[in-house]
Coordinates of C-alpha atoms and ligand atoms in Angstrom, one line a residue:
S19 CA -24.0 -215.6 -43.9
R20 CA -22.0 -213.7 -46.4
Q21 CA -25.1 -212.3 -48.0
E22 CA -26.2 -210.7 -44.7
R23 CA -22.9 -208.8 -44.6
I24 CA -23.2 -207.3 -48.1
R25 CA -24.0 -203.6 -48.6
N26 CA -24.5 -202.3 -52.1
F27 CA -24.6 -198.5 -52.4
S28 CA -24.0 -195.6 -54.6
I29 CA -22.9 -192.1 -54.0
I30 CA -25.1 -189.4 -55.5
A31 CA -24.6 -185.6 -55.5
H32 CA -24.8 -182.5 -57.5
I33 CA -21.6 -182.1 -59.5
D34 CA -18.5 -181.0 -57.4
H35 CA -20.1 -181.6 -54.1
G36 CA -17.5 -184.3 -53.4
K37 CA -18.7 -187.8 -54.5
S38 CA -15.3 -188.9 -55.9
T39 CA -13.4 -187.5 -53.0
L40 CA -15.7 -189.3 -50.5
A41 CA -15.2 -192.5 -52.5
D42 CA -11.5 -192.1 -52.0
R43 CA -12.0 -191.8 -48.2
I44 CA -14.0 -195.0 -48.3
L45 CA -11.3 -196.8 -50.3
E46 CA -8.8 -195.7 -47.6
A47 CA -11.0 -196.8 -44.7
T48 CA -11.3 -200.2 -46.3
Q49 CA -7.5 -200.3 -47.1
A50 CA -8.4 -201.2 -50.6
L51 CA -5.2 -199.7 -51.9
T52 CA -1.9 -199.0 -50.4
E53 CA -1.0 -195.4 -49.9
R54 CA 1.2 -195.5 -52.9
E55 CA -1.6 -196.8 -55.0
M56 CA -4.0 -194.1 -53.9
K57 CA -4.2 -191.3 -56.3
A58 CA -6.7 -188.6 -55.8
Q59 CA -10.1 -189.6 -57.1
T60 CA -9.1 -193.2 -57.7
L61 CA -12.4 -194.2 -59.2
D62 CA -12.2 -191.7 -62.1
A63 CA -10.2 -194.2 -64.0
M64 CA -10.2 -192.7 -67.5
D65 CA -7.5 -190.1 -68.2
L66 CA -10.3 -188.0 -69.6
E67 CA -12.1 -188.0 -66.2
R68 CA -9.0 -187.0 -64.3
E69 CA -8.1 -184.2 -66.7
R70 CA -11.6 -182.7 -66.6
G71 CA -12.2 -183.5 -63.0
I72 CA -15.5 -185.1 -63.8
T73 CA -16.9 -188.6 -63.5
I74 CA -18.3 -189.9 -66.8
K75 CA -18.6 -193.6 -66.3
L76 CA -20.0 -195.4 -63.4
N77 CA -17.5 -197.6 -61.5
A78 CA -18.1 -200.5 -59.2
V79 CA -15.7 -201.8 -56.6
E80 CA -15.8 -204.5 -53.9
L81 CA -14.4 -203.5 -50.5
N82 CA -13.9 -205.3 -47.3
Y83 CA -14.7 -203.3 -44.2
H84 CA -13.5 -204.5 -40.9
A85 CA -16.1 -202.8 -38.7
P86 CA -15.6 -201.8 -35.0
D87 CA -18.1 -204.6 -34.1
G88 CA -15.5 -207.2 -35.2
E89 CA -17.5 -208.3 -38.3
T90 CA -16.2 -207.9 -41.9
Y91 CA -18.7 -206.4 -44.3
I92 CA -18.6 -206.5 -48.0
F93 CA -19.3 -203.2 -49.6
H94 CA -20.0 -202.7 -53.2
L95 CA -19.5 -199.1 -54.0
I96 CA -20.7 -197.6 -57.3
D97 CA -19.4 -194.2 -58.1
T98 CA -21.6 -192.3 -60.6
P99 CA -21.4 -189.2 -62.7
G100 CA -23.1 -186.0 -61.6
H101 CA -23.8 -184.1 -64.9
V102 CA -27.3 -184.2 -66.3
D103 CA -26.0 -185.7 -69.6
F104 CA -25.0 -188.8 -67.7
S105 CA -28.0 -189.4 -65.6
Y106 CA -28.5 -192.5 -67.6
E107 CA -25.4 -194.0 -66.0
V108 CA -26.7 -192.9 -62.6
S109 CA -30.0 -194.6 -63.0
R110 CA -28.3 -197.8 -64.1
S111 CA -26.0 -197.8 -61.1
L112 CA -28.9 -197.2 -58.7
A113 CA -30.7 -200.3 -60.0
A114 CA -27.8 -202.3 -58.8
C115 CA -27.9 -200.9 -55.2
E116 CA -30.0 -201.0 -52.0
G117 CA -28.8 -197.7 -50.7
A118 CA -27.3 -194.3 -51.6
L119 CA -25.1 -191.8 -49.9
L120 CA -26.5 -188.4 -50.7
V121 CA -23.6 -185.9 -50.6
V122 CA -24.6 -182.2 -50.2
D123 CA -22.0 -179.4 -50.1
A124 CA -22.3 -177.6 -46.8
A125 CA -21.7 -174.3 -48.4
Q126 CA -23.7 -174.7 -51.7
G127 CA -26.7 -176.6 -50.3
V128 CA -29.3 -178.5 -52.2
E129 CA -29.0 -177.9 -56.0
A130 CA -30.9 -179.1 -59.1
Q131 CA -28.9 -182.3 -59.6
T132 CA -29.2 -183.1 -55.9
L133 CA -32.9 -183.3 -56.4
A134 CA -32.8 -185.1 -59.7
N135 CA -30.6 -187.8 -58.3
V136 CA -32.7 -188.2 -55.2
Y137 CA -35.7 -188.8 -57.4
L138 CA -33.8 -191.5 -59.3
A139 CA -32.9 -193.1 -56.0
L140 CA -36.4 -193.0 -54.7
E141 CA -37.6 -194.5 -58.0
N142 CA -35.3 -197.4 -57.2
D143 CA -36.5 -197.7 -53.6
L144 CA -33.1 -197.0 -52.2
E145 CA -32.4 -196.1 -48.6
I146 CA -30.9 -192.6 -48.7
I147 CA -28.2 -191.5 -46.2
P148 CA -27.6 -187.8 -46.2
V149 CA -24.0 -186.6 -45.9
I150 CA -23.3 -182.9 -45.4
N151 CA -19.8 -182.6 -46.9
K152 CA -17.1 -179.9 -46.9
I153 CA -17.8 -178.7 -43.4
D154 CA -14.2 -177.6 -43.3
L155 CA -15.0 -174.7 -45.6
P156 CA -15.1 -171.4 -43.9
N157 CA -18.5 -170.6 -45.4
A158 CA -20.0 -174.0 -44.6
D159 CA -23.4 -173.7 -43.0
P160 CA -24.3 -177.3 -42.1
D161 CA -27.4 -176.3 -40.1
R162 CA -29.0 -174.4 -43.0
V163 CA -28.1 -177.2 -45.4
K164 CA -29.6 -179.8 -43.0
Q165 CA -32.8 -177.8 -43.0
E166 CA -32.8 -177.7 -46.8
V167 CA -32.4 -181.4 -47.0
E168 CA -35.6 -181.7 -44.8
D169 CA -37.6 -178.9 -46.5
D170 CA -36.6 -179.3 -50.2
I171 CA -36.1 -183.0 -50.3
G172 CA -38.3 -184.2 -47.5
L173 CA -35.6 -186.5 -46.0
D174 CA -35.1 -186.9 -42.3
A175 CA -31.7 -185.1 -41.8
S176 CA -31.5 -185.4 -38.0
D177 CA -28.9 -188.2 -38.3
A178 CA -27.1 -186.6 -41.4
V179 CA -23.4 -187.1 -41.1
L180 CA -21.4 -183.9 -41.0
A181 CA -18.3 -184.7 -43.0
S182 CA -15.3 -183.4 -44.8
A183 CA -14.2 -185.8 -47.5
K184 CA -11.1 -183.7 -47.8
T185 CA -9.9 -184.1 -44.2
G186 CA -11.6 -187.4 -43.4
I187 CA -13.9 -186.0 -40.7
G188 CA -17.1 -188.1 -40.6
T189 CA -15.9 -191.1 -42.6
D190 CA -16.2 -193.6 -39.7
A191 CA -19.8 -192.4 -39.0
I192 CA -20.6 -192.8 -42.7
M193 CA -19.3 -196.4 -42.6
Q194 CA -21.4 -197.2 -39.5
Q195 CA -24.6 -195.8 -41.2
I196 CA -24.0 -197.8 -44.3
I197 CA -24.0 -200.9 -42.1
D198 CA -26.9 -199.9 -40.0
K199 CA -29.2 -198.4 -42.5
I200 CA -28.7 -200.0 -45.9
P201 CA -30.4 -203.4 -46.1
A202 CA -28.5 -206.5 -47.2
P203 CA -29.5 -207.9 -50.6
K204 CA -32.6 -210.1 -50.5
G205 CA -32.3 -212.5 -53.4
D206 CA -32.4 -216.3 -53.3
P207 CA -29.0 -218.0 -53.9
E208 CA -30.7 -221.3 -54.8
A209 CA -33.1 -219.8 -57.4
P210 CA -32.3 -219.8 -61.1
L211 CA -29.7 -217.2 -62.0
R212 CA -30.8 -213.6 -62.6
A213 CA -28.1 -211.0 -63.1
L214 CA -28.7 -207.5 -64.3
I215 CA -26.2 -206.2 -66.9
F216 CA -25.5 -202.7 -65.9
D217 CA -22.4 -201.9 -68.1
S218 CA -20.0 -203.5 -70.5
L219 CA -16.8 -202.8 -72.3
Y220 CA -14.7 -204.3 -75.0
D221 CA -11.3 -205.6 -74.1
A222 CA -8.9 -206.6 -76.9
Y223 CA -7.9 -209.8 -75.1
R224 CA -11.0 -211.0 -73.3
G225 CA -13.7 -209.8 -75.7
V226 CA -16.8 -208.2 -74.2
V227 CA -16.5 -207.7 -70.4
V228 CA -20.0 -207.7 -68.9
Y229 CA -20.7 -206.0 -65.6
V230 CA -23.5 -207.6 -63.6
R231 CA -25.3 -207.3 -60.3
I232 CA -26.5 -210.8 -59.2
I233 CA -30.1 -210.6 -58.0
D234 CA -30.8 -214.3 -57.6
G235 CA -28.8 -217.5 -57.9
T236 CA -25.1 -218.1 -58.5
L237 CA -22.8 -217.5 -61.4
R238 CA -19.9 -219.9 -61.7
V239 CA -17.0 -220.3 -64.1
G240 CA -17.9 -222.9 -66.6
D241 CA -21.7 -222.2 -66.4
K242 CA -23.7 -222.1 -69.5
I243 CA -25.5 -218.8 -69.5
K244 CA -28.2 -217.1 -71.7
M245 CA -28.9 -213.5 -72.4
M246 CA -32.7 -213.2 -72.0
A247 CA -33.3 -210.4 -74.5
T248 CA -31.2 -211.8 -77.3
G249 CA -31.4 -215.5 -76.5
K250 CA -27.7 -215.9 -77.1
E251 CA -25.9 -218.5 -75.1
F252 CA -22.3 -218.6 -73.8
E253 CA -20.0 -220.5 -71.5
V254 CA -18.6 -218.4 -68.7
L255 CA -14.8 -218.2 -68.8
E256 CA -14.1 -215.8 -66.0
V257 CA -15.9 -214.0 -63.2
G258 CA -14.5 -211.5 -60.8
V259 CA -14.7 -208.2 -59.1
S260 CA -12.7 -204.9 -59.0
T261 CA -11.2 -204.1 -55.6
P262 CA -10.3 -201.8 -57.6
K263 CA -7.6 -204.2 -58.8
I264 CA -9.1 -206.9 -61.0
E265 CA -9.6 -210.1 -59.0
T266 CA -11.0 -213.2 -60.5
R267 CA -13.2 -215.5 -58.5
D268 CA -14.8 -219.0 -58.8
A269 CA -18.3 -217.6 -58.5
L270 CA -20.5 -214.6 -57.9
S271 CA -23.6 -214.9 -55.7
V272 CA -26.6 -212.9 -54.6
G273 CA -25.7 -209.3 -54.0
D274 CA -22.4 -209.4 -55.7
V275 CA -21.4 -206.8 -58.2
G276 CA -18.7 -207.9 -60.6
F277 CA -17.9 -208.9 -64.1
L278 CA -18.0 -212.0 -66.4
T279 CA -16.3 -212.8 -69.7
A280 CA -17.6 -215.6 -72.0
S281 CA -15.9 -215.1 -75.4
I282 CA -18.5 -212.6 -76.4
K283 CA -17.3 -211.1 -79.6
S284 CA -20.1 -208.9 -80.8
V285 CA -21.5 -205.8 -79.4
H286 CA -25.0 -206.9 -80.2
E287 CA -25.0 -210.1 -78.2
T288 CA -25.2 -208.4 -74.9
R289 CA -27.3 -205.4 -74.0
V290 CA -27.1 -203.2 -71.0
G291 CA -30.3 -203.7 -69.0
D292 CA -30.7 -207.3 -70.1
T293 CA -30.8 -210.2 -67.7
V294 CA -28.3 -213.0 -67.7
T295 CA -29.8 -216.4 -66.7
G296 CA -28.8 -220.1 -66.8
A297 CA -29.0 -221.7 -70.2
E298 CA -30.4 -224.9 -68.7
R299 CA -32.1 -223.7 -65.6
S300 CA -33.6 -220.4 -66.8
A301 CA -35.5 -217.8 -64.8
A302 CA -39.1 -217.4 -65.8
E303 CA -39.1 -213.6 -66.0
P304 CA -36.3 -211.1 -66.8
L305 CA -35.5 -208.2 -64.5
P306 CA -37.2 -204.9 -65.2
G307 CA -34.1 -203.6 -67.0
Y308 CA -33.8 -199.9 -68.0
R309 CA -35.6 -197.3 -69.8
R310 CA -34.1 -196.8 -73.2
M311 CA -32.7 -193.3 -73.6
N312 CA -33.5 -191.2 -76.6
P313 CA -30.8 -188.9 -78.0
M314 CA -31.6 -185.2 -77.8
V315 CA -28.8 -184.0 -79.9
Y316 CA -27.3 -185.2 -83.2
C317 CA -24.1 -184.4 -85.1
G318 CA -22.2 -185.8 -88.0
L319 CA -18.8 -187.4 -87.2
Y320 CA -16.4 -187.8 -90.1
P321 CA -12.8 -189.1 -90.2
I322 CA -10.4 -186.4 -91.4
D323 CA -8.6 -189.2 -93.3
T324 CA -11.3 -190.7 -95.4
A325 CA -9.4 -194.0 -95.5
R326 CA -10.3 -194.5 -91.8
Y327 CA -14.0 -194.8 -92.2
N328 CA -14.0 -198.5 -91.3
D329 CA -11.9 -197.9 -88.3
L330 CA -14.4 -195.3 -87.2
R331 CA -17.3 -197.8 -87.6
E332 CA -15.4 -200.3 -85.5
A333 CA -14.6 -197.7 -82.9
L334 CA -18.2 -196.7 -82.6
G335 CA -19.2 -200.3 -82.2
R336 CA -16.8 -200.7 -79.3
L337 CA -17.7 -197.4 -77.7
E338 CA -21.4 -198.3 -77.9
L339 CA -20.8 -201.2 -75.6
N340 CA -19.4 -199.0 -72.9
D341 CA -21.8 -196.2 -73.6
A342 CA -25.3 -197.5 -73.9
A343 CA -26.8 -194.0 -74.7
L344 CA -24.7 -193.5 -77.8
Q345 CA -26.5 -194.1 -81.1
Y346 CA -25.2 -193.9 -84.7
E347 CA -25.9 -194.7 -88.3
P348 CA -24.0 -194.1 -91.5
E349 CA -24.4 -190.9 -93.4
T350 CA -22.8 -189.2 -96.3
S351 CA -22.1 -185.6 -96.9
E352 CA -21.1 -184.0 -100.2
A353 CA -18.6 -181.9 -98.3
L354 CA -17.2 -184.4 -95.9
G355 CA -17.6 -187.8 -97.5
F356 CA -18.5 -190.9 -95.5
G357 CA -19.2 -190.7 -91.8
F358 CA -21.9 -191.3 -89.2
R359 CA -24.8 -189.3 -87.8
C360 CA -24.5 -189.8 -84.0
G361 CA -27.1 -189.2 -81.3
F362 CA -26.2 -188.0 -77.9
L363 CA -27.9 -187.2 -74.6
G364 CA -26.5 -183.7 -74.6
L365 CA -23.5 -181.6 -75.6
L366 CA -21.2 -182.8 -72.9
H367 CA -21.9 -186.3 -73.9
M368 CA -21.2 -185.4 -77.5
D369 CA -17.9 -183.8 -76.6
I370 CA -16.8 -186.8 -74.5
V371 CA -17.7 -189.3 -77.2
Q372 CA -15.7 -187.4 -79.8
E373 CA -12.8 -187.1 -77.4
R374 CA -12.9 -190.8 -76.5
L375 CA -13.0 -191.8 -80.2
E376 CA -9.9 -189.7 -80.8
R377 CA -8.0 -190.8 -77.8
E378 CA -8.9 -194.4 -77.4
F379 CA -9.1 -195.3 -81.1
N380 CA -6.7 -192.7 -82.5
I381 CA -9.0 -191.3 -85.1
D382 CA -9.0 -187.6 -86.0
L383 CA -12.5 -186.4 -86.5
I384 CA -14.5 -183.5 -87.9
A385 CA -17.7 -183.0 -86.0
T386 CA -20.5 -181.0 -87.6
A387 CA -22.6 -178.6 -85.6
P388 CA -25.0 -180.3 -83.3
S389 CA -28.7 -180.3 -84.2
V390 CA -31.8 -181.2 -82.4
I391 CA -34.5 -183.3 -84.1
Y392 CA -37.2 -181.4 -85.9
K393 CA -40.6 -182.7 -86.8
V394 CA -41.5 -181.6 -90.3
V395 CA -45.0 -181.8 -91.7
H396 CA -45.0 -181.8 -95.5
T397 CA -47.5 -180.1 -97.7
D398 CA -48.8 -183.5 -98.7
G399 CA -49.6 -184.3 -95.1
T400 CA -46.8 -186.7 -94.5
T401 CA -44.4 -186.2 -91.6
E402 CA -40.7 -186.7 -91.2
E403 CA -38.1 -186.3 -88.4
V404 CA -35.0 -184.4 -89.4
G405 CA -31.8 -184.5 -87.3
N406 CA -29.5 -183.2 -90.0
P407 CA -30.2 -179.6 -91.2
S408 CA -28.9 -180.4 -94.7
E409 CA -31.8 -182.9 -95.1
M410 CA -34.4 -180.3 -94.3
P411 CA -36.7 -180.3 -97.4
E412 CA -37.2 -177.2 -99.5
R413 CA -39.6 -174.6 -98.1
K414 CA -42.2 -175.1 -100.7
F415 CA -42.7 -178.7 -99.5
I416 CA -43.0 -177.7 -95.8
E417 CA -46.3 -177.1 -94.2
S418 CA -44.9 -176.6 -90.7
I419 CA -41.9 -177.4 -88.5
E420 CA -41.9 -178.3 -84.8
E421 CA -38.9 -178.2 -82.6
P422 CA -38.3 -179.9 -79.2
Y423 CA -38.7 -177.8 -76.0
V424 CA -37.5 -178.4 -72.5
R425 CA -39.1 -177.3 -69.3
A426 CA -36.2 -175.8 -67.3
T427 CA -36.3 -175.3 -63.6
I428 CA -33.7 -172.7 -62.6
M429 CA -32.9 -172.3 -58.9
T430 CA -31.5 -168.8 -58.2
P431 CA -31.0 -166.4 -55.4
N432 CA -33.7 -163.8 -55.4
D433 CA -31.3 -161.0 -56.4
Y434 CA -30.8 -162.7 -59.8
V435 CA -34.3 -163.5 -60.8
G436 CA -34.4 -160.5 -63.2
A437 CA -31.1 -161.6 -64.9
V438 CA -32.4 -165.1 -65.3
M439 CA -35.6 -164.0 -66.9
E440 CA -33.8 -161.7 -69.2
L441 CA -31.6 -164.6 -70.4
C442 CA -34.5 -167.0 -70.9
Q443 CA -36.5 -164.3 -72.8
R444 CA -33.5 -163.8 -75.1
K445 CA -33.4 -167.5 -75.8
R446 CA -37.0 -167.6 -77.0
G447 CA -38.2 -168.9 -73.6
E448 CA -41.8 -168.9 -72.5
F449 CA -42.3 -168.0 -68.8
Q450 CA -44.3 -170.6 -66.9
T451 CA -44.2 -169.9 -63.2
M452 CA -42.1 -168.9 -60.3
E453 CA -41.9 -170.5 -56.8
Y454 CA -40.4 -168.8 -53.8
L455 CA -38.5 -171.5 -51.9
D456 CA -37.5 -169.4 -48.9
A457 CA -36.4 -165.9 -48.1
N458 CA -33.4 -166.2 -50.4
R459 CA -34.1 -168.5 -53.3
T460 CA -36.6 -168.8 -56.1
H461 CA -37.4 -171.4 -58.7
V462 CA -38.0 -169.9 -62.1
I463 CA -39.6 -172.2 -64.6
Y464 CA -39.4 -171.6 -68.3
D465 CA -40.2 -173.6 -71.5
L466 CA -37.2 -173.1 -73.8
P467 CA -36.4 -174.5 -77.3
L468 CA -33.8 -177.2 -76.8
S469 CA -31.7 -175.8 -79.6
E470 CA -31.3 -172.5 -77.7
I471 CA -30.0 -174.0 -74.5
M472 CA -27.7 -176.6 -76.2
Y473 CA -24.7 -174.4 -76.5
D474 CA -23.8 -171.8 -74.0
F475 CA -27.0 -171.4 -72.0
F476 CA -25.5 -172.9 -68.9
D477 CA -22.4 -170.8 -69.0
S478 CA -24.5 -167.6 -69.6
L479 CA -26.7 -168.6 -66.7
K480 CA -23.7 -169.0 -64.4
S481 CA -22.1 -165.8 -65.5
S482 CA -25.3 -163.7 -65.2
T483 CA -25.8 -165.0 -61.6
K484 CA -22.2 -165.0 -60.4
G485 CA -22.3 -168.8 -60.5
Y486 CA -25.2 -169.0 -58.0
A487 CA -28.0 -170.3 -60.2
S488 CA -28.4 -174.0 -61.0
M489 CA -30.6 -175.6 -63.6
D490 CA -32.3 -178.9 -64.3
Y491 CA -34.5 -179.6 -67.3
E492 CA -36.6 -182.3 -68.8
M493 CA -37.9 -182.7 -72.3
H494 CA -41.3 -181.1 -72.7
G495 CA -42.6 -182.1 -76.1
Y496 CA -42.6 -180.3 -79.4
K497 CA -43.9 -176.9 -80.5
M498 CA -44.5 -175.3 -83.8
S499 CA -41.9 -172.6 -84.7
D500 CA -41.2 -170.3 -87.5
L501 CA -37.9 -172.0 -88.6
V502 CA -35.9 -171.8 -91.8
K503 CA -32.9 -173.6 -93.2
M504 CA -29.9 -171.4 -93.8
D505 CA -27.3 -172.7 -96.2
I506 CA -23.7 -171.5 -96.3
L507 CA -21.8 -171.3 -99.7
L508 CA -18.1 -171.2 -100.0
N509 CA -16.8 -170.2 -103.3
A510 CA -20.3 -170.3 -104.7
E511 CA -20.8 -174.0 -103.6
K512 CA -23.2 -175.0 -101.0
V513 CA -21.5 -176.8 -98.1
D514 CA -24.1 -179.3 -96.7
A515 CA -22.2 -179.8 -93.4
L516 CA -22.6 -176.1 -92.6
S517 CA -26.3 -175.8 -93.1
V518 CA -28.3 -174.7 -89.9
I519 CA -31.9 -174.4 -88.9
V520 CA -32.6 -170.9 -87.5
H521 CA -35.6 -169.0 -86.3
K522 CA -36.8 -166.7 -89.0
E523 CA -36.6 -163.6 -86.8
F524 CA -32.9 -164.2 -86.1
A525 CA -31.9 -165.4 -89.5
Y526 CA -30.4 -162.1 -90.8
D527 CA -28.4 -161.5 -87.6
R528 CA -27.1 -165.0 -87.5
G529 CA -26.3 -165.1 -91.2
R530 CA -24.2 -162.0 -90.8
A531 CA -22.5 -163.3 -87.7
I532 CA -21.7 -166.7 -89.3
V533 CA -20.1 -165.3 -92.5
E534 CA -18.0 -162.9 -90.4
K535 CA -16.9 -165.7 -88.1
L536 CA -16.1 -168.1 -91.1
K537 CA -14.1 -165.3 -92.6
E538 CA -12.0 -165.2 -89.5
L539 CA -11.7 -169.0 -89.1
I540 CA -11.0 -170.1 -92.6
P541 CA -7.4 -169.4 -93.5
R542 CA -6.6 -167.5 -96.7
Q543 CA -6.2 -169.7 -99.7
Q544 CA -4.3 -169.1 -103.0
F545 CA -7.5 -167.5 -104.4
E546 CA -10.3 -165.3 -103.2
V547 CA -13.1 -167.2 -101.5
P548 CA -16.6 -165.6 -101.3
I549 CA -18.7 -166.7 -98.3
Q550 CA -22.5 -166.4 -98.5
A551 CA -25.4 -167.3 -96.2
A552 CA -28.6 -168.0 -98.1
I553 CA -32.2 -169.0 -97.4
G554 CA -33.4 -170.8 -100.4
Q555 CA -32.1 -168.9 -103.4
K556 CA -31.9 -165.7 -101.5
V557 CA -28.5 -164.5 -100.2
I558 CA -28.9 -162.8 -96.9
A559 CA -25.3 -162.1 -95.9
R560 CA -21.9 -162.2 -97.6
S561 CA -18.2 -161.7 -97.0
T562 CA -14.9 -162.5 -98.7
I563 CA -11.7 -164.2 -97.7
K564 CA -8.9 -162.4 -99.5
A565 CA -6.4 -164.4 -101.4
L566 CA -3.1 -165.4 -99.8
R567 CA -0.4 -163.0 -100.8
K568 CA 2.8 -164.5 -99.7
N569 CA 4.1 -168.0 -99.2
V570 CA 4.5 -168.4 -95.5
L571 CA 8.0 -169.8 -95.9
A572 CA 9.2 -167.3 -98.5
K573 CA 9.8 -164.9 -95.6
C574 CA 12.2 -167.2 -94.0
Y575 CA 14.5 -168.2 -96.8
G576 CA 18.0 -167.7 -95.7
G577 CA 16.7 -166.9 -92.3
D578 CA 16.7 -168.7 -89.0
V579 CA 16.3 -172.4 -89.5
S580 CA 14.7 -173.2 -86.2
R581 CA 12.1 -170.5 -86.8
K582 CA 11.4 -172.0 -90.2
R583 CA 10.9 -175.4 -88.6
K584 CA 8.6 -173.9 -86.0
L585 CA 6.5 -172.3 -88.7
L586 CA 6.2 -175.6 -90.6
E587 CA 5.2 -177.4 -87.5
K588 CA 2.7 -174.8 -86.7
Q589 CA 1.2 -175.3 -90.2
K590 CA 1.1 -179.0 -89.7
E591 CA -0.7 -178.6 -86.4
G592 CA -3.2 -176.4 -88.2
K593 CA -3.5 -178.9 -91.0
K594 CA -4.4 -181.8 -88.8
R595 CA -7.8 -180.3 -88.2
M596 CA -8.5 -179.1 -91.7
K597 CA -10.8 -180.7 -94.2
A598 CA -10.7 -179.9 -97.9
V599 CA -14.2 -178.9 -98.9
G600 CA -14.2 -178.6 -102.7
S601 CA -11.2 -176.4 -103.2
V602 CA -11.3 -174.8 -99.8
E603 CA -9.5 -175.9 -96.7
V604 CA -11.9 -175.6 -93.8
P605 CA -10.8 -176.0 -90.1
Q606 CA -12.8 -177.9 -87.5
E607 CA -13.8 -174.8 -85.7
A608 CA -15.6 -173.5 -88.7
F609 CA -18.1 -176.4 -88.6
M610 CA -18.8 -175.7 -84.9
S611 CA -19.0 -171.9 -85.4
V612 CA -22.4 -172.0 -87.3
F613 CA -23.8 -173.4 -84.1
K614 CA -22.1 -171.2 -81.6
M615 CA -23.4 -168.1 -83.3
S616 CA -26.9 -168.4 -81.7
Ligands
LIG10 P1 -17.7 -184.8 -57.6 O1 -17.9 -184.0 -58.8 O2 -19.0 -184.8 -56.7 O3 -17.1 -186.2 -57.8 O4 -16.7 -184.0 -56.7 P2 -15.2 -184.2 -56.4 O5 -15.0 -185.3 -55.4 O6 -14.4 -184.3 -57.7 O7 -14.8 -182.8 -55.6 C1 -15.0 -181.6 -56.2 C2 -14.0 -180.6 -55.6 O8 -14.3 -180.4 -54.2 C3 -12.6 -181.1 -55.6 O9 -11.7 -180.0 -55.8 C4 -12.4 -181.6 -54.2 O10 -11.0 -181.5 -53.8 C5 -13.2 -180.7 -53.4 N1 -13.7 -181.3 -52.1 C6 -14.4 -182.5 -52.0 N2 -14.7 -182.7 -50.7 C7 -14.3 -181.7 -50.0 C8 -14.3 -181.3 -48.6 O11 -14.8 -182.0 -47.8 N3 -13.8 -180.1 -48.3 C9 -13.3 -179.3 -49.2 N4 -12.8 -178.1 -48.8 N5 -13.2 -179.6 -50.5 C10 -13.7 -180.7 -50.9
LIG11 MG1 -16.6 -187.2 -59.5

């Protein structure tokens, strides 16, 4: 039957080990697209993904594979992101699969995200097929990497395919292993419908497009369906799959991975992780669904043009559909006006959301410095969670403050253990333990404040280990810390959006660094602007932006017209990212700088 010929799988890997490139080879082998349609990394559909060379969203495609045995198999391939910020997407894709190709770079070997993804795959009971990729590289060492797969992951690597996604070596063997090793889906096509919603997006013409994996039953056009978590009912207008061209079908059945539309207008009527069932013939139990992700990092997002507040709200609502990990609620800032406090899984996630809002919805934004969530115990015994530094209560009302910690596992060649420990120490890390993996590599485990690793920890780690170290981390509870709120005053006025929480020991140094940086970043105004950093009433650092002496254009009068135009354009460019705070024009970078100074 058709169901016996279905194989649902995902590709998992540490970032850059070649998932997307391998996906391209698989698309080729199934002739999903003509040569002209093949662009490199076809599944990275968003412009943003292509530009940055990373996968952000999961992607599901249906492919027909004419196997050498004469049968035609139906592959559903789900490409997933590799960065730790997007592991939420990975775990959702895996719940829709029976197997996973585990891609490991033949030169780099097993890395932190390789392991993290394997654990996710094992949690979902997936059959894992190891693929040692990039064997064409001169420094490839497939035998060593095979051994690592056995020793570090505990998988049998004796059949691991040696591949080069770049040249196409090994693709046929991979296809054969998919058929032989990954089980066909097991659901019952006659049972009441149960379809797992693993993603959704908003389409201006079709409303909400819901991506589902059919576990039991059949989903037909015209069916009345019910969302089990919300109880909302709809009539199915369209079902289909991506091949990766959009193809509509009459029905989707057990094992299929595709989409449905049903005039769903509101974001809140469908929920990623919910189960779709029949409105009349309903399933008794919903599918297990997903763990809800808690944001780790918050920042304020404000439209530069205050008139666009409602557009921003709408845009966030639509983006939320396509990004289940995004959270937001309205907030106001004295300095920036009306905006939203948004929660993210990490800094890359935050960056991507801001960029998608600007590109896909055309809204210019000011983002305030990201902050973690602090737990504050008041002197009266009550507690509060603070994700916005400007809302930190006055010191006299605070009994204690706790901040979130992560447990970081850093894998490094032995030669760099010293450098890694020095870096962790500098970031207020607490050494836990060290494990020697083999003659060359060590795991160094530290507990670190999340706020200290948010910004450039990863880059520092890479640069102090010549790029060899890799890191994985998980949240590891809260610990009490000696933290204080530092306010920044421009022209004697406190700017709430520039407040930061800092460790007391570093407050003076950071205060000084921040005022110096702001002096550099904030352009001269018509008047002198004093900048101060203060803790409570006490000013701990100060600096002054001198008044502007000449009109920029004055110089050009009578001069070269094109040069004048260039200057004006340049000013306009600069303006785009400026926000008037009181009487001072402040550029976007200034808001981020308070955070980068750690
Ligand atoms: P992903 O982050 O896992 O999706 O990795 P990509 O597929 O984007 O690949 C990362 C980089 O490695 C790209 O520059 C690819 O061209 C390159 N790459 C992927 N597979 C191979 C391979 O088999 N050999 C070589 N030499 N390069 C590869
Ligand atoms: Mg990719």
